[in-house]
Amino acid sequence: MSPSFNDDVLGLIFFKAGLQDPNAKLQLWSEDDNDPCNWEGVKCDPITYRVNELHLNGLSISGHVGRGLLRLQFLKVLDLSGNALYGSIPDEFFSQCGSLKSVSFARNNLSGQIPESLSSCWGLEEFNLSYNQIKGQLPSGIWFLRSLQSIDVYGNLLEGDVLQGIGNLYDLRHINLGNNRFSGRLPQDIGSCSLLKFVDFSENYFSGTLPDSMRKLVSCTCLSLRGNSLQGQPPGWIGELVGLESLDLSANQFYGRIPFSLGNLQSLKELNLSKNRFIGKVPSWMFSVSFAQVLQVLDLSSNALYGEIPSKLGVLSSLMFFNVSRNRFFGFVPTTIGELKAIKVVDLSDNMLNGSIPSEIGGAVSLEVLMLQRNFLSGKIPTQIVNCSSLITLSLSENNLSGSIPTTFPNLSNLEYVDLSSNDLTGSLPKELANLSQLMFFNISHNHLHGELPLGGFFNTIPTSSVSGNPSLCGSVVNRSCPAVHPKPIVLNPNSSDSISGSSRNHHRKKIVLSISTLIAIGAAAFIVVGVIAITLLNIHVRSMSRAGAALMLSGAEDFSCSPNNDPKYGKLVMFAGDADFVAGANALLNKDCELGHGGLGVVYRTILRDGRAIAIKKLAVSSLIKSQLEFERELRTLGKIRHHNLVALEGYYWTPSLQLVIYEFVPSGNLYRHLHDRPGSCLSWQQRFNIILGMAKGLAYLHQMNIIHYNLKSSNILIDSYGEAKVADYSLARLLPTLDRCVLSSRIQSALGYMAPEFACKTMKITEKCDVYGFGVLVLEVITGKRPVEYMDDDVVVLTDMVRGALGDGRVEECVDGRLGNNFPEEEAILVIKLGLICASQVPSNRPDMGAVVNILKLIQCPSDGDGNGKEEVVD
Ligand SMILES: *[C@@H]1O[C@H](CO)[C@@H](O)[C@H](O)[C@H]1NC(C)=O
Ligand SMILES: *[C@@H]1O[C@H](CO)[C@@H](O)[C@H](O)[C@H]1NC(C)=O
Ligand SMILES: *[C@@H]1O[C@H](CO)[C@@H](O)[C@H](O)[C@H]1NC(C)=O
Ligand SMILES: *[C@@H]1O[C@H](CO)[C@@H](O)[C@H](O)[C@H]1NC(C)=O
Ligand SMILES: *[C@@H]1O[C@H](CO)[C@@H](O)[C@H](O)[C@H]1NC(C)=O
């Protein structure tokens, strides 16, 4: 045994003595064994039997790096990486390292400085000190180690300038100085290392511009300068580094436009320009097929880029990560996003994108992270998102998204993080959301969601701030108890019971109907005395209704306590124009606060369309009598075509067998009844009254021209718009009934007490449009006198037409004009209008003029030189 051989044994034993070896990996290393070549981790030269390689990586050994290894004079490879060595490497450690080619202390806890003696390892090809806590500067001597091919000191506490000298290392292929505290400029002579493939200077304090010599690094495949303070416009020659597969300039202070020459980098798999100050549009080459074949990561986030996200996005067929958040992109989310079959992460947040989330998103089947928060996106969350079955993170907060959460949402079983907060979402939450077992964050705050929070799973511990700001949500988390029985959806479920058709109510109605037909017959014959009996019977009931603000309305109000869901599959909604999306949701239909009023044919509610327009919805209370769906729809389509200034426009309808809604334009200023009888202290002027009469006449004339009979005229059916124009409402409804049967008409339109033409009570007489003329005549008298068609005194009843007719006979008809007008009306004109009203309200239908003639007469009566012009403008038909 040669003495030098003994040296190897001694050196190894000596080295082992300074270590803790918790896993006893080195237990066979023994001074009694003179042949170290079989020892764990030891390799010997096959000829000299000298130890030339020591591989002790990942053995969990700890302790100081002892001097023992100094004795291994023929050591070529020393790998101590991935252990728990601590303390500093002794300075003389490398003093006899003439044969050392590769040394690694990576991933230990070493501190202290890099020994100067490293510079004497003239044969050294690689050294790796990465992931330790080594301080101080790089020994300047290392730049003379001409065999060096790889330097890795990533993740230490090294500092100072990287001085000139690196250019001596012609053989250098790999340099990683990342994640230290180096400062100053990047080494200017780096370009001489023409074999360099991997350059990582990231996360240091390097400043200044890119050294020009870098353009010679044509073999470079990976260049990372991330997280420094580099500045300037990236030079065009970057496009000459055609071998680049990864270019990371992120988090610096580069500015200007993205260099055009980057388009030459056709091997690029990863391009990260984020967190700089780049401006301008995204260059089109980025979305050319030749560039895009292999690109996997594209990060342009946090710059000042603007314009639309190019629709050619779809050509990036290998793209897995796409981040353009925090820029100024506007326009739509490209539909081609669905062509990105490999995409896992899409982040378009914090831009100014509008439009809706394209349903094509369902094509991005690998998607795991979708971030669209803080844009101006509207529309619904596409149900197709259920195709993205790998989705883990979904953030759509702070947009204007509406509609309900897709019922398929709970199928996205990998969801962990969902933020839908601060949108306009409506509807209720699918119960099955509670089955999302991975869920850790689910924020739906500040929307208009309603109904019960799901029970179980994550929802048992959901923070209040994740659900707050939804006034209609209930459940223990929001401290609002839900109705004991979960309400059945009324509006959209065709099978729900019709709350109107209670049998006791029908019974009640029958009795009243009889009384009314009696009254009409009596009124027509002017035998008032007899009528008093019947009327007194009605008195109490009618009074109480009037006080409640409802027009003479004899059926009780309806009860709604249910919140409907928003599922469209139950019914058919047709809008003749515009959007059919109710902002307030169908629940508004059942909300007492939105109720505008009710009459014999149904209750009217107000709601808001998506475009901000208000509409009125009438829920028909005559389901059982309505015609077949086919006829119903045909009628409504006909009526939908009617457009006249003085007619309330029909906007659409909703059909289910048990429920029909008719949708009207909303007229803001209330009905004529309110203006005349329900607003103490305010009074319509003569001109306003005349204009209302003329408007009603024009509206009715148009209806009759279209062969439509209204059947249901009364002052609560005349709406007044904000310009004081009359608009005739409810003209459609009688047509929806199966037969224009007198009984049906009078039972359903019973509220038209006093407006109903006498022929209704006479079974043998045909009912024509002249019945509307009668109603119109009564309305004229009502408008001029300010009195109801039938006024109830304490123990008397006054029928308006008779009262006025009597006054005319006595030659004191001007006394009938509304006292609130004082003398502020043209007497002659008033008398003419009253006479016209009386003629229209003639007992015999053939004595009544038709509405076209009425309009002409009114125009003649109207004296342009007379008034103040207020409300007198000619209405253009
Ligand atoms: C996208 O970039 C922004 C800003 O650079 C960053 O905050 C965000 O985390 C990135 N998104 C993803 C999904 O990585
Ligand atoms: C969603 O997936 C279904 C079935 O896998 C497919 O037919 C459909 O086209 C996909 N939708 C989209 C928008 O890609
Ligand atoms: C959602 O999941 C349910 C139950 O697991 C399944 O029946 C349904 O087909 C799924 N829907 C879609 C669109 O994947
Ligand atoms: C949910 O979002 C709202 C609004 O963005 C926010 O105020 C709240 O803190 C969020 N809740 C949680 C638990 O993060
Ligand atoms: C309505 O009732 C019918 C018959 O009872 C039933 O087949 C149908 O599924 C029900 N529809 C809904 C939406 O409940």
mmCIF file of C-alpha atoms in Angstrom, residues 18 71 94 123 211 234 289 312 339 412 470 545 563 626 636 700 740 873:
data_model
loop_
_atom_site.group_PDB
_atom_site.id
_atom_site.type_symbol
_atom_site.label_atom_id
_atom_site.label_comp_id
_atom_site.label_asym_id
_atom_site.label_seq_id
_atom_site.Cartn_x
_atom_site.Cartn_y
_atom_site.Cartn_z
ATOM 1 C CA GLY A 18 -16.171 16.552 11.184
ATOM 2 C CA ARG A 71 -5.336 15.365 1.057
ATOM 3 C CA PHE A 94 -8.703 24.781 -2.793
ATOM 4 C CA GLY A 123 -8.212 23.152 -14.381
ATOM 5 C CA PRO A 211 -23.873 45.925 -23.268
ATOM 6 C CA PRO A 234 -34.157 47.261 -25.932
ATOM 7 C CA VAL A 289 -47.694 31.558 -37.649
ATOM 8 C CA LYS A 312 -55.183 36.291 -34.414
ATOM 9 C CA GLU A 339 -58.621 27.840 -30.347
ATOM 10 C CA LEU A 412 -66.309 22.669 -12.572
ATOM 11 C CA ASN A 470 -76.734 41.093 -2.043
ATOM 12 C CA MET A 545 -110.448 50.383 -2.792
ATOM 13 C CA SER A 563 -89.175 34.691 -5.468
ATOM 14 C CA ILE A 626 -107.188 32.994 -22.345
ATOM 15 C CA LEU A 636 -100.159 40.027 -29.544
ATOM 16 C CA LEU A 700 -108.938 55.771 -30.279
ATOM 17 C CA LEU A 740 -116.210 38.702 -26.725
ATOM 18 C CA GLU A 873 -98.970 71.939 -30.334
#
